[in-house]
PDB file of C-alpha atoms in Angstrom:
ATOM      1  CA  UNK A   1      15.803 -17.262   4.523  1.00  0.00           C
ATOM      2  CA  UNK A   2      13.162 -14.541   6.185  1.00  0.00           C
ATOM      3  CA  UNK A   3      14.881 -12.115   8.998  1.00  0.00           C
ATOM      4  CA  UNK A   4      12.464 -10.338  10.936  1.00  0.00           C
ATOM      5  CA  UNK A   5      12.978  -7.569  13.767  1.00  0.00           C
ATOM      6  CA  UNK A   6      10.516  -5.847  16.156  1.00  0.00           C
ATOM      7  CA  UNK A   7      10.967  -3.294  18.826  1.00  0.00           C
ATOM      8  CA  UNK A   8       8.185  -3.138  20.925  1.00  0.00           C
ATOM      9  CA  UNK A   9       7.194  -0.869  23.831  1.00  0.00           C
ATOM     10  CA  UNK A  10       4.177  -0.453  26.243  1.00  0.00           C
ATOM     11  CA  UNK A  11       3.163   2.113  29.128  1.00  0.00           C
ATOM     12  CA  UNK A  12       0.379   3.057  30.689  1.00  0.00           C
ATOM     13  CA  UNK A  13      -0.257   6.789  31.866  1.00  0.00           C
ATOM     14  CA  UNK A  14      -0.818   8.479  34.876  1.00  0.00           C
ATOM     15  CA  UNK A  15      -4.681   8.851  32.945  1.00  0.00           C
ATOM     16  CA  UNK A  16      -4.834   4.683  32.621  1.00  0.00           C
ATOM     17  CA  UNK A  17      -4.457   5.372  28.932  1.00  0.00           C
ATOM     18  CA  UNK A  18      -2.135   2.566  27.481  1.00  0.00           C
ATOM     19  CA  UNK A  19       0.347   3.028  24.689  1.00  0.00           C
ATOM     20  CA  UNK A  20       1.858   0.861  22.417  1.00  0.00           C
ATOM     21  CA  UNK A  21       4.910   1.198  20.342  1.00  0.00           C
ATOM     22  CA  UNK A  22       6.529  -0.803  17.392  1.00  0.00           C
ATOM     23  CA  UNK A  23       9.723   1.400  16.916  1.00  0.00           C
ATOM     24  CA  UNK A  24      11.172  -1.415  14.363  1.00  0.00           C
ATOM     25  CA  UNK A  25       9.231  -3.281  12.233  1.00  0.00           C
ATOM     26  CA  UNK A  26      12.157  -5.185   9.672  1.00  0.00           C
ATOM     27  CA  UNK A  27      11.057  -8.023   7.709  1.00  0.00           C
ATOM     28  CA  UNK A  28      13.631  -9.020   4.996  1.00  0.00           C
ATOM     29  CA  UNK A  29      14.287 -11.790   2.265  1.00  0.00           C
ATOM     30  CA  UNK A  30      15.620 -12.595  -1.321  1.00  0.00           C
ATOM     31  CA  UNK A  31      13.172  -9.683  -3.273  1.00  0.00           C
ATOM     32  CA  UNK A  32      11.695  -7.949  -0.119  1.00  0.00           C
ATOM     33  CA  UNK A  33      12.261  -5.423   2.549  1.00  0.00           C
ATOM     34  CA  UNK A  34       9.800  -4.119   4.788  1.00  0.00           C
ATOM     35  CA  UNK A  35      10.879  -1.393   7.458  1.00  0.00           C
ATOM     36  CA  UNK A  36       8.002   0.583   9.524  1.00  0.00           C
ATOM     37  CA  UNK A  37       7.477   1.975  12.651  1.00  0.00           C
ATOM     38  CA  UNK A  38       3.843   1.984  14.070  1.00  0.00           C
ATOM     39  CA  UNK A  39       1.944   3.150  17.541  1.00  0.00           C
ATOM     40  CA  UNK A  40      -1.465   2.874  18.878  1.00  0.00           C
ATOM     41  CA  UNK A  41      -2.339   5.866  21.896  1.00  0.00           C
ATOM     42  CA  UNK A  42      -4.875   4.593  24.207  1.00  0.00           C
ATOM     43  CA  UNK A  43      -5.904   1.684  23.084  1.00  0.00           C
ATOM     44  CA  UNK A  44      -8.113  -0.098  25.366  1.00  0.00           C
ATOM     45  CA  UNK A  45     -10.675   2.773  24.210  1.00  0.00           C
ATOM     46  CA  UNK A  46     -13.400   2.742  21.206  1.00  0.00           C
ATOM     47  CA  UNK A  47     -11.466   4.972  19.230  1.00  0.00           C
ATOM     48  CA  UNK A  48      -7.573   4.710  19.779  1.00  0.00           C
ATOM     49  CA  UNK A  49      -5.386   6.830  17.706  1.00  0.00           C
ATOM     50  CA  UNK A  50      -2.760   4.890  14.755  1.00  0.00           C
ATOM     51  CA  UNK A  51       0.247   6.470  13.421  1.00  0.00           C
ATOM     52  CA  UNK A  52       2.321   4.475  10.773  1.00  0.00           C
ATOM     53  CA  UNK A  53       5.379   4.613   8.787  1.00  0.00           C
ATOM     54  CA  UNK A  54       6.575   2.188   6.556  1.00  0.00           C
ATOM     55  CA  UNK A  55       8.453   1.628   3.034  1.00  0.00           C
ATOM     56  CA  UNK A  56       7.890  -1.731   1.627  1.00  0.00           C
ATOM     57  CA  UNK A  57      10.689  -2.229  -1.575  1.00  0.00           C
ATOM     58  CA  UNK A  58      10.180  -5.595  -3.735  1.00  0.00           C
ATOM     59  CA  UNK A  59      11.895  -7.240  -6.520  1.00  0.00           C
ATOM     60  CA  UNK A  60       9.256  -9.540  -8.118  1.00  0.00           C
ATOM     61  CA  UNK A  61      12.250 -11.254  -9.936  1.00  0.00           C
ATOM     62  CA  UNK A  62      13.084 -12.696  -6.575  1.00  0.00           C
ATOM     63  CA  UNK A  63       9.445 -12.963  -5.079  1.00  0.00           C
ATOM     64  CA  UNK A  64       8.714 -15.376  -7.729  1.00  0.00           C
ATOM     65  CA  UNK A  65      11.007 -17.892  -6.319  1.00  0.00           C
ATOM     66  CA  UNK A  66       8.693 -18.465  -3.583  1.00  0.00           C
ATOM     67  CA  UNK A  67       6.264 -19.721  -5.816  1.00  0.00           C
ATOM     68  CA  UNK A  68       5.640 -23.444  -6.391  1.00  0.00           C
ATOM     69  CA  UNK A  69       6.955 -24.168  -9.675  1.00  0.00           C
ATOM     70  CA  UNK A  70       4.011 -26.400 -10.621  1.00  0.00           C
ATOM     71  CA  UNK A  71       1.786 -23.258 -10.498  1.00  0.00           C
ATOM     72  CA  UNK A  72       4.041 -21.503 -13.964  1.00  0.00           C
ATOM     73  CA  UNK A  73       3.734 -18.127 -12.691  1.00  0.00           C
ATOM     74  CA  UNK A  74       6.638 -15.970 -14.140  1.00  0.00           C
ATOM     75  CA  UNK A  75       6.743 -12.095 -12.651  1.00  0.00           C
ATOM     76  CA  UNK A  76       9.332  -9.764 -12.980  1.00  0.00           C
ATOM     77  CA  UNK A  77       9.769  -5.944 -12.226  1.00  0.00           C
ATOM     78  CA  UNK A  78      10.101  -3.370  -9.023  1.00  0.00           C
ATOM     79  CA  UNK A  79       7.681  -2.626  -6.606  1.00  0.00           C
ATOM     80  CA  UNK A  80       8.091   0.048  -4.255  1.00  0.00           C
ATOM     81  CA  UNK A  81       5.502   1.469  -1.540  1.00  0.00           C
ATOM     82  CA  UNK A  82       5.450   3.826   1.264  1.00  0.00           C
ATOM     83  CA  UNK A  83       2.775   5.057   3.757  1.00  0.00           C
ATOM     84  CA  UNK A  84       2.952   8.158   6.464  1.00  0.00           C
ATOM     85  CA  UNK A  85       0.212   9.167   8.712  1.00  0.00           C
ATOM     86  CA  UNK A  86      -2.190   8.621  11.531  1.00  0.00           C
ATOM     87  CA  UNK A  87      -5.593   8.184  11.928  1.00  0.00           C
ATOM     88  CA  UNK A  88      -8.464   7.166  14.161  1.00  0.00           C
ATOM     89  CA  UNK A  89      -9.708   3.286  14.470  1.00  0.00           C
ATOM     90  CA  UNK A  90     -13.153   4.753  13.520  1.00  0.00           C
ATOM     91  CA  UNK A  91     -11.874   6.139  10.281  1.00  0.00           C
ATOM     92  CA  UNK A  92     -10.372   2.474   8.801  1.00  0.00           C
ATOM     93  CA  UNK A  93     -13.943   1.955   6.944  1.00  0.00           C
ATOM     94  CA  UNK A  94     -15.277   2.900   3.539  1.00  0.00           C
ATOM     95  CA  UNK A  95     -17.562   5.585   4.904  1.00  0.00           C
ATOM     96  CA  UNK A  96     -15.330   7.212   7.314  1.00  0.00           C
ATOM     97  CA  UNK A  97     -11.431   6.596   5.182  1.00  0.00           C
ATOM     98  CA  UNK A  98     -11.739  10.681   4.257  1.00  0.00           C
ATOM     99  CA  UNK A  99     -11.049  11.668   7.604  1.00  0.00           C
ATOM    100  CA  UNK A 100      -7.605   9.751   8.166  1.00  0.00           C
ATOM    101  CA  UNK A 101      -4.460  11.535   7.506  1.00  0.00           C
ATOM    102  CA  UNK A 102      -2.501   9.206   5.450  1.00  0.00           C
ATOM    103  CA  UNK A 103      -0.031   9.984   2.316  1.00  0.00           C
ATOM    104  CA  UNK A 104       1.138   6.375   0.457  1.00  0.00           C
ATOM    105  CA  UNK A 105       2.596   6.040  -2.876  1.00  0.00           C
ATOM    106  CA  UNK A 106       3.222   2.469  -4.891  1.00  0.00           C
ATOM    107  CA  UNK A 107       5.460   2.635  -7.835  1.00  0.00           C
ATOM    108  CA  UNK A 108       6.264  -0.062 -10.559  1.00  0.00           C
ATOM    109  CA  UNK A 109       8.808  -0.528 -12.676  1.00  0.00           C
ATOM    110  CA  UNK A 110       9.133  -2.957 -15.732  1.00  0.00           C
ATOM    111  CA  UNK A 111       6.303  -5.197 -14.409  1.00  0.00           C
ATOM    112  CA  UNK A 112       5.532  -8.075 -15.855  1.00  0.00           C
ATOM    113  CA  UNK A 113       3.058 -10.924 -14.295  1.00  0.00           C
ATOM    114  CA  UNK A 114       2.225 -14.206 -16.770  1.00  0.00           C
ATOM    115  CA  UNK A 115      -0.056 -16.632 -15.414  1.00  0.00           C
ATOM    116  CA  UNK A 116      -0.466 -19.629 -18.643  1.00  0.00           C
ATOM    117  CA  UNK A 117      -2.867 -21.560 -16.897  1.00  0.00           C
ATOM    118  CA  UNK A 118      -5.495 -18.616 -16.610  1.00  0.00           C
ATOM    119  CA  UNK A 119      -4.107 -16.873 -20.209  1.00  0.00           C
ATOM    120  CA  UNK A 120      -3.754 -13.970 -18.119  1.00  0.00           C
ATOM    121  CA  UNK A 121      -0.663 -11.437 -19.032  1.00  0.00           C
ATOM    122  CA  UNK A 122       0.028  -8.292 -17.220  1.00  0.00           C
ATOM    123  CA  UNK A 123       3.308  -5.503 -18.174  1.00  0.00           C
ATOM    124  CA  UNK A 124       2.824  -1.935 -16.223  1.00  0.00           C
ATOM    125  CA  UNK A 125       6.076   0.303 -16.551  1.00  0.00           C
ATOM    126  CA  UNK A 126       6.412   3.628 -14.995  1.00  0.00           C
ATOM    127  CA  UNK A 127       3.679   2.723 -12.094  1.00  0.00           C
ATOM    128  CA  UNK A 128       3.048   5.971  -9.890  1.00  0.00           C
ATOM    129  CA  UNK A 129      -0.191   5.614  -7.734  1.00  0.00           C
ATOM    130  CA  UNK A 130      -0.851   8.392  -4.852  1.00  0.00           C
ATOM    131  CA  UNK A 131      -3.142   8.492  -2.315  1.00  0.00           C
ATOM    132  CA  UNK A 132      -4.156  11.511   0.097  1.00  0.00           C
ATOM    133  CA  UNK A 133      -6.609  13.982   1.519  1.00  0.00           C
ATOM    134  CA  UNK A 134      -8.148  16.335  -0.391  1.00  0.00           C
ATOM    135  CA  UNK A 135     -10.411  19.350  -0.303  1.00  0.00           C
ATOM    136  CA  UNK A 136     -13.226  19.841  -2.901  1.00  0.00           C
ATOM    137  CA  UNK A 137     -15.321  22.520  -3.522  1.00  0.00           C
ATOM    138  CA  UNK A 138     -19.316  21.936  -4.157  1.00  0.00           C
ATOM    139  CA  UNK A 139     -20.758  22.376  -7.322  1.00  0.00           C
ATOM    140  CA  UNK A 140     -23.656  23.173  -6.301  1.00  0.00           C
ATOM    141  CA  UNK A 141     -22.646  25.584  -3.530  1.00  0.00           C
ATOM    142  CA  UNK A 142     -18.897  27.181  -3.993  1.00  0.00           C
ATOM    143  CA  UNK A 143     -19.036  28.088  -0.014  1.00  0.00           C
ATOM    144  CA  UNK A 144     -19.027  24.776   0.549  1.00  0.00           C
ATOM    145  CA  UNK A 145     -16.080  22.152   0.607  1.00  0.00           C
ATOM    146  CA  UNK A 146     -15.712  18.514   1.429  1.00  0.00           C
ATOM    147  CA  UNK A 147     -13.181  16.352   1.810  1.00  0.00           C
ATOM    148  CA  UNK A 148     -12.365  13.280   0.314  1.00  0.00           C
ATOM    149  CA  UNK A 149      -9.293  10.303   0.275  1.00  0.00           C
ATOM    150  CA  UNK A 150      -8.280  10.570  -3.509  1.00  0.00           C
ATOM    151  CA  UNK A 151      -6.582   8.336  -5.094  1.00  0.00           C
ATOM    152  CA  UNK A 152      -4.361   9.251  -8.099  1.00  0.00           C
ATOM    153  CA  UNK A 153      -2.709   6.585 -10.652  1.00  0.00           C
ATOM    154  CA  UNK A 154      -0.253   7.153 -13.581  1.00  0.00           C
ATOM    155  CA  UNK A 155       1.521   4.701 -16.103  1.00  0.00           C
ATOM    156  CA  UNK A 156       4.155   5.293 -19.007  1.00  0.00           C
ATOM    157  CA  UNK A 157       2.651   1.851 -20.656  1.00  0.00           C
ATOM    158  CA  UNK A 158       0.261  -1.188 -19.639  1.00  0.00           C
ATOM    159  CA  UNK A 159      -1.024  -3.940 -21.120  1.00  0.00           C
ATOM    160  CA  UNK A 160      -3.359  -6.491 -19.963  1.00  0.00           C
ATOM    161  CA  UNK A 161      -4.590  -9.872 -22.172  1.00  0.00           C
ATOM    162  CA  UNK A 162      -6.797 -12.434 -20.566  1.00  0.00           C
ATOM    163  CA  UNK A 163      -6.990 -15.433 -23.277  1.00  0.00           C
ATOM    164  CA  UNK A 164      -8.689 -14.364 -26.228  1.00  0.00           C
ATOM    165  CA  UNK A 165     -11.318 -12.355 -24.568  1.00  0.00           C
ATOM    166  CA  UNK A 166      -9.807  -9.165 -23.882  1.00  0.00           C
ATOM    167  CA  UNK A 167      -6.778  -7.348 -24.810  1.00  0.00           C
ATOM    168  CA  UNK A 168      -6.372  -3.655 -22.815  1.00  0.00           C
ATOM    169  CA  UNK A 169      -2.867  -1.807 -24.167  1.00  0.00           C
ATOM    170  CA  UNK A 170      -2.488   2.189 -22.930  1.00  0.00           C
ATOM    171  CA  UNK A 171       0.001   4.369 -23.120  1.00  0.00           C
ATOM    172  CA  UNK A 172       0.705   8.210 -20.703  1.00  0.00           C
ATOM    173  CA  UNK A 173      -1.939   7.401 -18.662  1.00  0.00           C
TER     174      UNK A 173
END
């Protein structure tokens, strides 16, 4: 059983400038729950402004269900994610991503993916992965600073084996 909610709204301004709003944004089932809340500010033009909010929490325990049994895909473990911000349409690209203002976070507990039929096996416990603005100063010219989207990830322990060709174990990373 899925349950979803939305609240939506839509105006236009006095300018002709259309707004949308998606004040809830609920999807929920057995291992999942999504809640967010998301606008777009004038967008009928090239470059309308996006602000989100959302926390996505999953129990891959339960997510697993959902999975055909024929495929033999065990998972188990806690997913949790959450992104704040807003940015500019122009700025959802590779070259531009620097220039949005968006905090997220994922973190994983006691993960654990097996997949037999490709020998692959996954555990990551004590996930923390950040991602944000930040400023850097040039080396080559300290009066100088740029910014960048950086992405930070930590991990008490991981391990990944794929068959008998590779075997990656780490540990306070």
């Amino acid at each position: 059983q899925i349950r979803m909610r939305l609240t939506a709204d839509a105006e236009s301004g006095r300018n002709g400038k259309i707004a949308i709003s998606l004040k809830d944004i609920a999807i929920h089932t057995e291992g999942l729950d999504l809640n967010a809340s998301a606008s777009a500010d004038d967008i009928l033009s090239e470059d309308p402004l996006i602000k989100v909010d959302g926390r996505l929490e999953t129990c891959l325990d339960s997510l697993v269900r959902f999975i055909p049994d024929t495929l033999d895909i065990q998972a188990k473990g806690v997913i949790n994610a959450h992104i704040n911000g807003k940015t500019r349409l122009s700025a959802l690209n590779l070259y531009n991503f620097s220039s949005a203002e968006l905090l997220g976070e994922v973190t994983g507990e006691k993960i654990f993916i097996n997949i037999p039929k490709d020998t692959l096996e996954v555990m990551i416990d004590g996930l923390a992965v950040n991602i944000g603005p930040e400023e850097k100063t040039s080396r080559i010219d300290s009066t100088k600073s740029f910014r960048l989207m950086g992405i930070t990830a930590e991990f008490e322990k991981a391990g990944m084996t794929y068959g008998s060709a590779l075997s990656l174990r780490g540990e306070s990373m």
